[in-house]
mmCIF file of C-alpha atoms in Angstrom:
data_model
loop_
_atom_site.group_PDB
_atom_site.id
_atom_site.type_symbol
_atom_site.label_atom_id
_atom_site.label_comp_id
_atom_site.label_asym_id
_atom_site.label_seq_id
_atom_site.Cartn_x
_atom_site.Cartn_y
_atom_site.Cartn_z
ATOM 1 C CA UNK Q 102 80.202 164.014 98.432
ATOM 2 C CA UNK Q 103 79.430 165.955 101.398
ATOM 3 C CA UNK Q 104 76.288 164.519 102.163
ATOM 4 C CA UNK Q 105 78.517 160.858 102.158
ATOM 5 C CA UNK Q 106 79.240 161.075 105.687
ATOM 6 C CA UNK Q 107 75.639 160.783 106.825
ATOM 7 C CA UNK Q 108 75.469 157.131 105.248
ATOM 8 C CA UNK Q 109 75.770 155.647 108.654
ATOM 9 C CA UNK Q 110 74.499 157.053 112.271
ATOM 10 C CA UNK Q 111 77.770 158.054 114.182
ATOM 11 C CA UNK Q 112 80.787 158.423 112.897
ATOM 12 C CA UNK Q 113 81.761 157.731 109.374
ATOM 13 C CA UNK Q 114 82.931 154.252 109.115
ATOM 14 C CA UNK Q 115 86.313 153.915 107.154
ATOM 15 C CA UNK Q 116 87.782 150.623 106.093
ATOM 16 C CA UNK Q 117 91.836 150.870 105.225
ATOM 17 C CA UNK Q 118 92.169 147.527 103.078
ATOM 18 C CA UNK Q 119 95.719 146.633 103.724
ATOM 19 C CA UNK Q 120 96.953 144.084 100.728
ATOM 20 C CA UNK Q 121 100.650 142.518 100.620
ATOM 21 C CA UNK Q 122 103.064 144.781 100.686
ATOM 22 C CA UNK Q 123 101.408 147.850 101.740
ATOM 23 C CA UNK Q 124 103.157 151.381 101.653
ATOM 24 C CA UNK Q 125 103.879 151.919 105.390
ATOM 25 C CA UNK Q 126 103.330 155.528 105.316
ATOM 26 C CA UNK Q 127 100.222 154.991 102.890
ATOM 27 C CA UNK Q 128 98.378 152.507 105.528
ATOM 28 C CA UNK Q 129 99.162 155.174 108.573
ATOM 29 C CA UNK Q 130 98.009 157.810 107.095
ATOM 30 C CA UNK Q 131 93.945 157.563 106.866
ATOM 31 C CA UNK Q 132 93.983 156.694 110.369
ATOM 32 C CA UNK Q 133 96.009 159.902 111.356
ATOM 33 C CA UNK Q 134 94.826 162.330 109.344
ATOM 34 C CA UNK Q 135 90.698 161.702 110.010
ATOM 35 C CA UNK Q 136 91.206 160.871 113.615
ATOM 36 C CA UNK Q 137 92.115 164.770 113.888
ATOM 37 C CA UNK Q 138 88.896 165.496 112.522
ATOM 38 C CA UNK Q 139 86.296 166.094 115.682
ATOM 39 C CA UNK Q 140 83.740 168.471 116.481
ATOM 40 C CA UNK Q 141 84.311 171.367 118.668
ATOM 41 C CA UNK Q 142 82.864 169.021 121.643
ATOM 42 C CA UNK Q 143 85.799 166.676 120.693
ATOM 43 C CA UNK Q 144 83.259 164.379 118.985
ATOM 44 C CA UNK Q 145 85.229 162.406 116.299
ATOM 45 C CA UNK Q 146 84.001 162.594 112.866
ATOM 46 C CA UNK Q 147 85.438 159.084 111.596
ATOM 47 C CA UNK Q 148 85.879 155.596 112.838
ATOM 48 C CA UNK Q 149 88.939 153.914 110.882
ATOM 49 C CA UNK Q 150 89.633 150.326 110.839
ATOM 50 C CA UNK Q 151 91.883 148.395 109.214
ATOM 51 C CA UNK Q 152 91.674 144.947 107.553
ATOM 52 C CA UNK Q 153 92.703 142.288 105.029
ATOM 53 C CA UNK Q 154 91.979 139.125 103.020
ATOM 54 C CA UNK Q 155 90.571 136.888 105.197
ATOM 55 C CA UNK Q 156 91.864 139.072 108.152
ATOM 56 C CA UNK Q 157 95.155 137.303 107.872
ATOM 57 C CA UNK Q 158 98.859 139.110 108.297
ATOM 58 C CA UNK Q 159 100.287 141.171 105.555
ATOM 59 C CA UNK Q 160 103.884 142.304 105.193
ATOM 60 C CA UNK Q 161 104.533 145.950 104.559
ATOM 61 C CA UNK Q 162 107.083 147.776 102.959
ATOM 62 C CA UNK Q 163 108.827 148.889 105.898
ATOM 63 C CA UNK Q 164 109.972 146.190 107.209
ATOM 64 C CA UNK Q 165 107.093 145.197 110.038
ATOM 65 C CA UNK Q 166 103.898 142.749 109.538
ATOM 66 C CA UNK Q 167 100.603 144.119 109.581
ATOM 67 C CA UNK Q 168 98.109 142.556 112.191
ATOM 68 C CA UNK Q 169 94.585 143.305 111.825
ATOM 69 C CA UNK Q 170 91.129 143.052 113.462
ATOM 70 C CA UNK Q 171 88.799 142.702 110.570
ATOM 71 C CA UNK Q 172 88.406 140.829 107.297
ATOM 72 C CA UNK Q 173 86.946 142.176 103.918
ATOM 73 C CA UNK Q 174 83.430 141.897 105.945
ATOM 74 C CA UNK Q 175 84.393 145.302 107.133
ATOM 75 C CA UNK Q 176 84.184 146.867 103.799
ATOM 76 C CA UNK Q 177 80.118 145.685 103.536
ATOM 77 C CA UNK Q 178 79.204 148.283 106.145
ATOM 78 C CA UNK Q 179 82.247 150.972 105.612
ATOM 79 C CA UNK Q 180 81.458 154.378 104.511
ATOM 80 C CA UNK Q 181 84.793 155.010 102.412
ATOM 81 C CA UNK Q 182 87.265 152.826 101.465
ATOM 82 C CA UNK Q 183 90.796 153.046 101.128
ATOM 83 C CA UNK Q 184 93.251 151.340 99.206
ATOM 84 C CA UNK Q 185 97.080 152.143 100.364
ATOM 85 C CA UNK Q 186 99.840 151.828 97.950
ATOM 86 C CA UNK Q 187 101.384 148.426 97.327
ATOM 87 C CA UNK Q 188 105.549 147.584 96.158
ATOM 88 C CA UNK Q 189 104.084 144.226 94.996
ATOM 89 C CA UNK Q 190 101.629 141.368 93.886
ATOM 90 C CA UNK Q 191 99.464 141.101 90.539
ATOM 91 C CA UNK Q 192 97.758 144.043 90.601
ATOM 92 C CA UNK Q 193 101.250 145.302 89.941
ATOM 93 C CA UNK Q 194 102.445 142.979 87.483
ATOM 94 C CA UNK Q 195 99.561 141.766 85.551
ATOM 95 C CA UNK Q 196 96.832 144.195 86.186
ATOM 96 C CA UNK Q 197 95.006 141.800 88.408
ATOM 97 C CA UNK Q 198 93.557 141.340 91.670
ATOM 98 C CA UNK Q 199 92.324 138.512 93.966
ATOM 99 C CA UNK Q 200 88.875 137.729 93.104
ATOM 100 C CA UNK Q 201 87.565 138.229 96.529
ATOM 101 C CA UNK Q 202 89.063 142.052 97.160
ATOM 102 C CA UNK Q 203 87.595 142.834 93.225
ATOM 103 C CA UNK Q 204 84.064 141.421 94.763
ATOM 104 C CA UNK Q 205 84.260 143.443 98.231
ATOM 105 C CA UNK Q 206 85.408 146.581 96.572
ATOM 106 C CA UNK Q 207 82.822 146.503 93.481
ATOM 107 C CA UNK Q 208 79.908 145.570 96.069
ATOM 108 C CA UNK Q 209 81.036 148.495 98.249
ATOM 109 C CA UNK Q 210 81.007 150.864 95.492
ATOM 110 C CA UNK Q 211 77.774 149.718 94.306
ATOM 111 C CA UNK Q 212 76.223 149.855 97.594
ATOM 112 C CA UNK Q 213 77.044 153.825 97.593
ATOM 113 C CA UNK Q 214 80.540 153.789 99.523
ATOM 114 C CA UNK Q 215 83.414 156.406 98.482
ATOM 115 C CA UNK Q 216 86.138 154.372 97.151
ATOM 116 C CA UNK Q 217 89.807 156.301 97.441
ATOM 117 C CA UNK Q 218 93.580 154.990 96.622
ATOM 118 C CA UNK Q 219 96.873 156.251 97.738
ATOM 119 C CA UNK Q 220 99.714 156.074 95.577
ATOM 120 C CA UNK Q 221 99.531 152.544 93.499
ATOM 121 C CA UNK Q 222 96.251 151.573 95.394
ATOM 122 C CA UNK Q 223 95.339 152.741 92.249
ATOM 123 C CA UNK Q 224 96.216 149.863 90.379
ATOM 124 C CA UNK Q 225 93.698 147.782 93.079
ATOM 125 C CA UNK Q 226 91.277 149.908 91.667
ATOM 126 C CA UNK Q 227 91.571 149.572 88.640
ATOM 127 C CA UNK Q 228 91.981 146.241 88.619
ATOM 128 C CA UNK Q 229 88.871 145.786 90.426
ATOM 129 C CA UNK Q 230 87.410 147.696 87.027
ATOM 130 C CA UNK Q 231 86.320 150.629 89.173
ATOM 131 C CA UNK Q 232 88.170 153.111 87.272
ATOM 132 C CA UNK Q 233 87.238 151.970 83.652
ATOM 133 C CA UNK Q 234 86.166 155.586 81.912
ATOM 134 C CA UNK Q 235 87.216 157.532 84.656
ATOM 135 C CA UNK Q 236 89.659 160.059 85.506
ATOM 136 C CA UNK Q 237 92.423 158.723 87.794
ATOM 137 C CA UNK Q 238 95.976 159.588 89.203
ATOM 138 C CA UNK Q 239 99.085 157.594 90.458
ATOM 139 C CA UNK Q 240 102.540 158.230 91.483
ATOM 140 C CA UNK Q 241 104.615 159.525 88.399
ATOM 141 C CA UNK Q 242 106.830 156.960 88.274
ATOM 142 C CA UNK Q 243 104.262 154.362 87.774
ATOM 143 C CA UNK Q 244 102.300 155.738 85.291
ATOM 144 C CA UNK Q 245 103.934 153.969 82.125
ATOM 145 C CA UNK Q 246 103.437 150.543 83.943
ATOM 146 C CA UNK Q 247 99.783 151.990 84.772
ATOM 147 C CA UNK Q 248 99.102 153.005 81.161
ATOM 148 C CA UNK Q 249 100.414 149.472 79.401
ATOM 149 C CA UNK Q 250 97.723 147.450 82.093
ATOM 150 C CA UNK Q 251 94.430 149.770 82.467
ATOM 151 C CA UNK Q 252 94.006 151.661 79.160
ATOM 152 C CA UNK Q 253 90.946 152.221 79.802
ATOM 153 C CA UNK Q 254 91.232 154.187 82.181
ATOM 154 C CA UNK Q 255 92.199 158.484 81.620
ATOM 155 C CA UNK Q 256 95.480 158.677 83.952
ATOM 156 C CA UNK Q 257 96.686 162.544 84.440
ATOM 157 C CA UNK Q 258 100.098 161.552 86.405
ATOM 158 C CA UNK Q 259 100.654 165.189 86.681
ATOM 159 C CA UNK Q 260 98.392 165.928 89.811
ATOM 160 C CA UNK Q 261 98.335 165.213 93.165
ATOM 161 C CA UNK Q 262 94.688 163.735 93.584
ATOM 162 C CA UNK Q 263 91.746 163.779 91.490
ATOM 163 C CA UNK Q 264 87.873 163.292 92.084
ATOM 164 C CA UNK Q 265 85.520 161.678 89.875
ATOM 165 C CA UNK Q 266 82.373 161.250 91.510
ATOM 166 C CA UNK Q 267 83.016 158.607 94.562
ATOM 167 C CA UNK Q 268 85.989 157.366 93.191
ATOM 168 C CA UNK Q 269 89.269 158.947 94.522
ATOM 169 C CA UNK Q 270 92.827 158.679 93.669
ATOM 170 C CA UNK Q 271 95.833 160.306 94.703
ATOM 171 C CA UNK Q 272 99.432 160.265 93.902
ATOM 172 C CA UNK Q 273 102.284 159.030 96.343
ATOM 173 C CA UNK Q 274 103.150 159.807 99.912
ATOM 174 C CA UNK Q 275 102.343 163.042 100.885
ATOM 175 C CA UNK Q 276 99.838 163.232 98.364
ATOM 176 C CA UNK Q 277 97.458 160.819 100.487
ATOM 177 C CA UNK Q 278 97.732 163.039 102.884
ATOM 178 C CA UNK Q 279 96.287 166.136 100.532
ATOM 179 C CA UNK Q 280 93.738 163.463 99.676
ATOM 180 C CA UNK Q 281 92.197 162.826 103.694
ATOM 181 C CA UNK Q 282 92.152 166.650 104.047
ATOM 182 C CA UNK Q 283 90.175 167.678 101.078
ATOM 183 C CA UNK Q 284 87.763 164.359 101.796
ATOM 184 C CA UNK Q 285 87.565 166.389 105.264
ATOM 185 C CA UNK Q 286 86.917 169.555 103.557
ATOM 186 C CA UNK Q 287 84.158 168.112 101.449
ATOM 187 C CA UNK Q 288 82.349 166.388 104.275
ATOM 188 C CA UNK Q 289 82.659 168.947 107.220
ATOM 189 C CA UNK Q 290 83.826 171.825 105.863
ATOM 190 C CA UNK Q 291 87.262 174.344 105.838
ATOM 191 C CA UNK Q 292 87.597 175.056 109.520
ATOM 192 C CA UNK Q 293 87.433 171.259 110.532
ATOM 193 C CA UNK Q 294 89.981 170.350 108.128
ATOM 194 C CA UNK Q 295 92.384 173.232 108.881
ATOM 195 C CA UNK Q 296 92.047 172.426 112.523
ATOM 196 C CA UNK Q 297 93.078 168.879 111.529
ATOM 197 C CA UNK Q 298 96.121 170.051 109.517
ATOM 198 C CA UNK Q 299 97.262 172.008 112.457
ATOM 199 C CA UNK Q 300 97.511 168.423 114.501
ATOM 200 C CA UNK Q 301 99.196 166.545 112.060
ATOM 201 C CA UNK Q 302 101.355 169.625 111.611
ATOM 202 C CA UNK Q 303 100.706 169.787 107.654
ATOM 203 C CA UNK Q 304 99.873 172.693 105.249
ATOM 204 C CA UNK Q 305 95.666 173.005 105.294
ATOM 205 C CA UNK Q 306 96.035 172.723 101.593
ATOM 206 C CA UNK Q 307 97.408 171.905 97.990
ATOM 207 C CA UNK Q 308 95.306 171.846 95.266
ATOM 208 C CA UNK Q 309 94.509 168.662 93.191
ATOM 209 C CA UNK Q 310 95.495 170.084 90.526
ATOM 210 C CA UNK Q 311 99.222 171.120 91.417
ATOM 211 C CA UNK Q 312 101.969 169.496 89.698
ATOM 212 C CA UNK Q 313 103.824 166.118 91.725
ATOM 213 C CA UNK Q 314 107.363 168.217 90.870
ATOM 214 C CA UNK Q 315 108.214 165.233 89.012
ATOM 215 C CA UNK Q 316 111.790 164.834 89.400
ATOM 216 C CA UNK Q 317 112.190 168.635 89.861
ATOM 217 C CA UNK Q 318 115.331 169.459 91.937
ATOM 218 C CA UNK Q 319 115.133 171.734 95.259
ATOM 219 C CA UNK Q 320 115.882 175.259 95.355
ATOM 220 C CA UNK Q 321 119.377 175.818 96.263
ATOM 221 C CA UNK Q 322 118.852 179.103 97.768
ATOM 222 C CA UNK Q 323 115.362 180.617 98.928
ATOM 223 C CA UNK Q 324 115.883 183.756 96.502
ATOM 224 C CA UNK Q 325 115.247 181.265 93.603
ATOM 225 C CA UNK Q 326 111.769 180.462 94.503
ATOM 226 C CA UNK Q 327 108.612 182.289 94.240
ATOM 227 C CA UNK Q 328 107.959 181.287 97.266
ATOM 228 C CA UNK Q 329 108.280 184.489 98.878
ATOM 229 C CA UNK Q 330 106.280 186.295 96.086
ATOM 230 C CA UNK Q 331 103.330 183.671 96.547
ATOM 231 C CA UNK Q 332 103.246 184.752 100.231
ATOM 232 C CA UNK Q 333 102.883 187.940 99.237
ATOM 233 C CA UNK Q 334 100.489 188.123 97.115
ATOM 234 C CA UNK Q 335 97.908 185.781 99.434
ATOM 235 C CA UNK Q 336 98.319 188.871 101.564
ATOM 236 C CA UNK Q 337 96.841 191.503 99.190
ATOM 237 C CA UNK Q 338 94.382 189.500 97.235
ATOM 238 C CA UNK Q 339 92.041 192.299 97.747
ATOM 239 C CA UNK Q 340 94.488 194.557 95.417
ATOM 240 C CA UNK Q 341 95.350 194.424 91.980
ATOM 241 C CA UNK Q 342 98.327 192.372 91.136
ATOM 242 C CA UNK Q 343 100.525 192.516 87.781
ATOM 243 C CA UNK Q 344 102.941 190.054 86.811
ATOM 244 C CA UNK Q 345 105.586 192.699 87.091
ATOM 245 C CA UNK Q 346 104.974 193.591 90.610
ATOM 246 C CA UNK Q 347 105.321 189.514 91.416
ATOM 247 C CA UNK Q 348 108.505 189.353 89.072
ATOM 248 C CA UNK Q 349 109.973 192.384 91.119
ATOM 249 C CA UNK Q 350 108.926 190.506 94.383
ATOM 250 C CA UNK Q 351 111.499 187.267 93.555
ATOM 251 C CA UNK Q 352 113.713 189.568 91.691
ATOM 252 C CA UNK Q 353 113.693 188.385 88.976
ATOM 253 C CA UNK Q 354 113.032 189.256 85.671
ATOM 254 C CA UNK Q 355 109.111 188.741 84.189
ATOM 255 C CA UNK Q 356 110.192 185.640 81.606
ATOM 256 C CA UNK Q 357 112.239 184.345 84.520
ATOM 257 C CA UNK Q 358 109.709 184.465 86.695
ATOM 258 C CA UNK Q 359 107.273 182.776 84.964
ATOM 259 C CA UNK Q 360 109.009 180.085 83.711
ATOM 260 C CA UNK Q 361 110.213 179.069 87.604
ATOM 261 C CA UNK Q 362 106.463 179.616 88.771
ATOM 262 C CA UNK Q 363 105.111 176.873 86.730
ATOM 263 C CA UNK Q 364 107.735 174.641 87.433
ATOM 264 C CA UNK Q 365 107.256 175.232 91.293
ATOM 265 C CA UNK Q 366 103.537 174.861 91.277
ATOM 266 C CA UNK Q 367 102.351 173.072 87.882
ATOM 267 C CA UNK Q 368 100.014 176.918 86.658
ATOM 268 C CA UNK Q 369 101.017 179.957 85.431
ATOM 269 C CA UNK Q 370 101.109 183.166 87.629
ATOM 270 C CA UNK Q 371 97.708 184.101 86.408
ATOM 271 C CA UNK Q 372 96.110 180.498 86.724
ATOM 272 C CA UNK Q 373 96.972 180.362 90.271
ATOM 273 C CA UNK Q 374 96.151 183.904 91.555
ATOM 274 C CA UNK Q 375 92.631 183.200 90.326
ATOM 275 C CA UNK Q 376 92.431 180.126 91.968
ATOM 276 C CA UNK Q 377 93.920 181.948 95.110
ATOM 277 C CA UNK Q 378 91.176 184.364 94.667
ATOM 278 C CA UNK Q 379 88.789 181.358 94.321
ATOM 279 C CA UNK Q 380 89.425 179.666 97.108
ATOM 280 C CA UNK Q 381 89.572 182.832 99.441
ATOM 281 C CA UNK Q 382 86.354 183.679 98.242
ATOM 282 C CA UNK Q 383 85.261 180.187 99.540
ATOM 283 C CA UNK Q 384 86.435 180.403 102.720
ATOM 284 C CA UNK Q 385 84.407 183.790 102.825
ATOM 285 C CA UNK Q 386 81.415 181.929 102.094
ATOM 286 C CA UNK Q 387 81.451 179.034 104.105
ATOM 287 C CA UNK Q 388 82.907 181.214 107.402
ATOM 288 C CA UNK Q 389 81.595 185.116 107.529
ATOM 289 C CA UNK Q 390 78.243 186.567 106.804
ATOM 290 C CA UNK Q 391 80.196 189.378 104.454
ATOM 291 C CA UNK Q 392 77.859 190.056 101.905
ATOM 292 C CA UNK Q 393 78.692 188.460 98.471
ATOM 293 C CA UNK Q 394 79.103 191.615 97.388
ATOM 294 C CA UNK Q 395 81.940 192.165 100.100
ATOM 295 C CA UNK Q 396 83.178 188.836 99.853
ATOM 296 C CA UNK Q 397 84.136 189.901 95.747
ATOM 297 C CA UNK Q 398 85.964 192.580 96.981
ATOM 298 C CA UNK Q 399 87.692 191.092 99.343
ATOM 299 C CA UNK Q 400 89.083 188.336 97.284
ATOM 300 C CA UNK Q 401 89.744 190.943 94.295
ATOM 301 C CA UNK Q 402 87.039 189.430 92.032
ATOM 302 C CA UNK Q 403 86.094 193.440 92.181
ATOM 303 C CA UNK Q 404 82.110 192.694 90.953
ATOM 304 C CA UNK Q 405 79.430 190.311 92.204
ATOM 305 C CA UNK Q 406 79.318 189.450 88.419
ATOM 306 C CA UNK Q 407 83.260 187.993 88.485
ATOM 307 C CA UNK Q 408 82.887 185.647 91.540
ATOM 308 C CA UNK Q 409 79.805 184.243 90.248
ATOM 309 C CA UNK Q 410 81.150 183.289 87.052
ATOM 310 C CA UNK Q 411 84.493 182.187 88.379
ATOM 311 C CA UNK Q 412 82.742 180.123 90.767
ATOM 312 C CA UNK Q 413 80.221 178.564 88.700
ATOM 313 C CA UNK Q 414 82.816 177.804 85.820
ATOM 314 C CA UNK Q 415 85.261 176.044 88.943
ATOM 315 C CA UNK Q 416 82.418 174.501 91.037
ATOM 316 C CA UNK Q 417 79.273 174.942 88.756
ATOM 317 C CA UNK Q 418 77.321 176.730 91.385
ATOM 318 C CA UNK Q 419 76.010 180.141 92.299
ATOM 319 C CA UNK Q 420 77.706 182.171 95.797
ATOM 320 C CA UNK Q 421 74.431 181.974 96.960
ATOM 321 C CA UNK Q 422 73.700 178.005 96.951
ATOM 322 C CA UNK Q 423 77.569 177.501 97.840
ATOM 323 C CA UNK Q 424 77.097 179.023 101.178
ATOM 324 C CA UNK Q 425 73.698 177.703 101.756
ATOM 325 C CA UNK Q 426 75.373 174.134 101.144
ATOM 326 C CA UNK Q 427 78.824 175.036 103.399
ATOM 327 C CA UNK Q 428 77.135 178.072 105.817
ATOM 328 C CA UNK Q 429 74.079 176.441 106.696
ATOM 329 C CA UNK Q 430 73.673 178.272 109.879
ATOM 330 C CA UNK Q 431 74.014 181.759 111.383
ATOM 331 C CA UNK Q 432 78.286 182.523 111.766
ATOM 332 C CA UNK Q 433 78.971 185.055 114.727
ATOM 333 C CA UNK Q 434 79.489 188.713 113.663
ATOM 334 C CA UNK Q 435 82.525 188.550 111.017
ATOM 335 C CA UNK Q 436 85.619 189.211 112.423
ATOM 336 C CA UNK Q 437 88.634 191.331 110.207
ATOM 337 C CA UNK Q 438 90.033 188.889 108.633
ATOM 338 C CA UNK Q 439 94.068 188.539 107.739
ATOM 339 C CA UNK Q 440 94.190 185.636 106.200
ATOM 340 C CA UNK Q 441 98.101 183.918 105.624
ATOM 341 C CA UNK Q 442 98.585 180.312 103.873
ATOM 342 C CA UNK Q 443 97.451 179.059 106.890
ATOM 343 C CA UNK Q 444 94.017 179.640 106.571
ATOM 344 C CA UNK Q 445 93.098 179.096 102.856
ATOM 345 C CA UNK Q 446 90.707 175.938 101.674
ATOM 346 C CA UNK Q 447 91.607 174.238 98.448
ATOM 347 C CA UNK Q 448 89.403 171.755 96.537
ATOM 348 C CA UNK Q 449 90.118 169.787 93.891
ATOM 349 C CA UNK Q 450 89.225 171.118 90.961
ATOM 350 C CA UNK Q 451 90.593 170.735 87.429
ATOM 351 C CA UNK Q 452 92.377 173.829 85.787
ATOM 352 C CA UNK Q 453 90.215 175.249 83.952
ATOM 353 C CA UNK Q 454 92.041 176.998 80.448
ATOM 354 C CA UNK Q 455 93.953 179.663 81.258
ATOM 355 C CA UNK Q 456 92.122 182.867 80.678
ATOM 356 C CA UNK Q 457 93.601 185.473 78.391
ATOM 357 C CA UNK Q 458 95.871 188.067 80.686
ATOM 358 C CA UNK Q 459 98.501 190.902 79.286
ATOM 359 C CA UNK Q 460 101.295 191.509 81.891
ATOM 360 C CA UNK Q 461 99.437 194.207 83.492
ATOM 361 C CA UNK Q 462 96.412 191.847 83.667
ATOM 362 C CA UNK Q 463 96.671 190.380 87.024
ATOM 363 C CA UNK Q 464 94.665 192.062 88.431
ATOM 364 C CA UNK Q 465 91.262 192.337 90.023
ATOM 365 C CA UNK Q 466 89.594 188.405 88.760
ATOM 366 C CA UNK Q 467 86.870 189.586 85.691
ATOM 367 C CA UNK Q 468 88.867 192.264 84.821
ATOM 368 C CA UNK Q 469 91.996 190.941 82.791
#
């Protein structure tokens, strides 16, 4: 997917394909989250347009008409595509869609172009037959609806985006926007796409995989999360962690405080402070020169031997070729780094099975 963005000279084309009764929030935010993304020179990364069938008006679902520039020409020469979320139309009701947006978005697909879909853009897709055998998500509460019209196709409601290949779908709202960062991410790399978090003033990260909190209620007080505990444990991924010393963190007991951690975040305590350990690791790679050996250490994989297999079992590659494909060029002189929430990558990768842990066995990754 990286390599995606060199499909045309310039910047990477993006048509938003705005249908009746487009998801305000859905249609604004490609075009606000990858205008953010530029090059230190203040180069822009991405061009985004927006059009429709037959370039004509479209109402959207808060409460204003949409007037574009383009027609469904714009998707032969676009990049990516996007499909917003819709409230309406047949690709709601009957599984359906107009014959000429099914022809524009299989010949873009088949052409090479990244297809994507916020919220029930998804059911565009897969009424267009482009997600037929293929992993996909939606928003939660569509999903039954989804399931009875596109069997065909493997919905997991219970993420916030998933990849398969050049087809990508994400769940609603704010999910889109988890969905534009990580397509950043892929295509220019962690710094670019945390700089372009910072402007649209949004966390740099949540991982595909994390639960939609599907109808889960809000905290009443901030001593029942594990929020705090989370934080704290970014901070000393270079130490060995226990499940105990977490539990004691939210003050809770250990049963307690497992049971709220997967309900706040979709994993299990052990499940997400490997892929915290993962991801750090990453960010090593794609930003210092730290040796890999270094780099293990300092995201508590403890051996050379325990990032490489963590990594290759998330990402299926090697340290070595993962910073030769993110770090292609010499990085200043490393700098000490403290690295909060702030600063960690995520990608989306599946959850892989949960690897055997006692309560002591947080610990240093490889050595459960």
């Amino acid at each position: 997917m990286r390599n995606n963005r060199a499909m045309s000279a310039g910047p990477h084309r993006i048509a938003v394909l705005a249908l009746h009764q487009v998801v305000g929030l859905d249609l604004g935010t490609p075009s606000q989250v990858f205008s953010t993304a530029r090059a230190a020179d203040g180069t822009p990364f991405y061009d985004v347009r927006v059009c429709t069938p037959g370039g004509q008006p479209v109402r959207s679902t808060a409460g204003f008409q949409v007037l574009p520039d383009h027609g469904l020409e714009l998707l032969d020469t676009a990049d990516t595509v996007i499909v917003p979320g819709i409230h309406d139309g047949t690709a709601l009701t009957s599984g359906t869609a107009e014959p000429e947006v099914t022809e524009a978005l299989r010949a873009a697909y088949e052409r090479g172009a990244r297809i994507m879909s916020i919220c029930t853009g998804a059911f565009v897709l897969a009424a267009a037959g482009l997600l037929d055998g293929r992993r996909a998500t939606t928003h939660w509460a569509y999903a039954e609806r989804f399931r009875h019209l596109h069997a065909r196709v493997d919905l997991d409601p219970g993420v916030l985006f998933i990849a398969d290949d050049r087809v990508l779908t994400s769940a609603g709202v704010a999910a889109g926007i988890d969905l534009c960062l990580h397509v950043i991410r892929l295509d220019h790399g962690s710094e670019v796409a945390n700089r372009a978090a910072r402007r649209c003033v949004m966390p740099p990260w949540r991982d595909g995989g994390q639960a939609q909190y599907i109808e889960q209620p809000v905290p009443k007080a901030t001593d029942t999360s594990t929020a705090g505990a989370r934080e704290w444990a970014r901070q000393r991924l270079h130490e060995p962690i226990a499940l105990r010393d977490l539990a004691e963190q939210a003050r809770m007991s250990v049963r307690t405080f497992t049971r709220r951690f997967r309900s706040e975040t979709g994993l299990s305590p052990a499940q997400w402070l490997l892929q915290q350990r993962t991801d750090h690791a990453r960010l090593l790679l794609e930003t210092t020169d730290l040796t890999v050996d270094q780099i293990a250490h300092r995201s508590g994989f403890g051996t050379t031997a325990a990032l490489r297999q963590q990594l290759h079992q998330r990402i299926g590659v090697a340290p070595s070729t993962y910073r030769r494909t993110f770090h292609p060029r010499p990085a200043a002189p490393p700098r000490d780094l403290a690295l909060t929430v702030a600063d960690l990558p995520s990608y989306a990768t599946s959850v892989g099975t949960e690897n055997a842990r006692s309560a002591e066995g947080l610990g240093r990754g490889g050595q459960h």
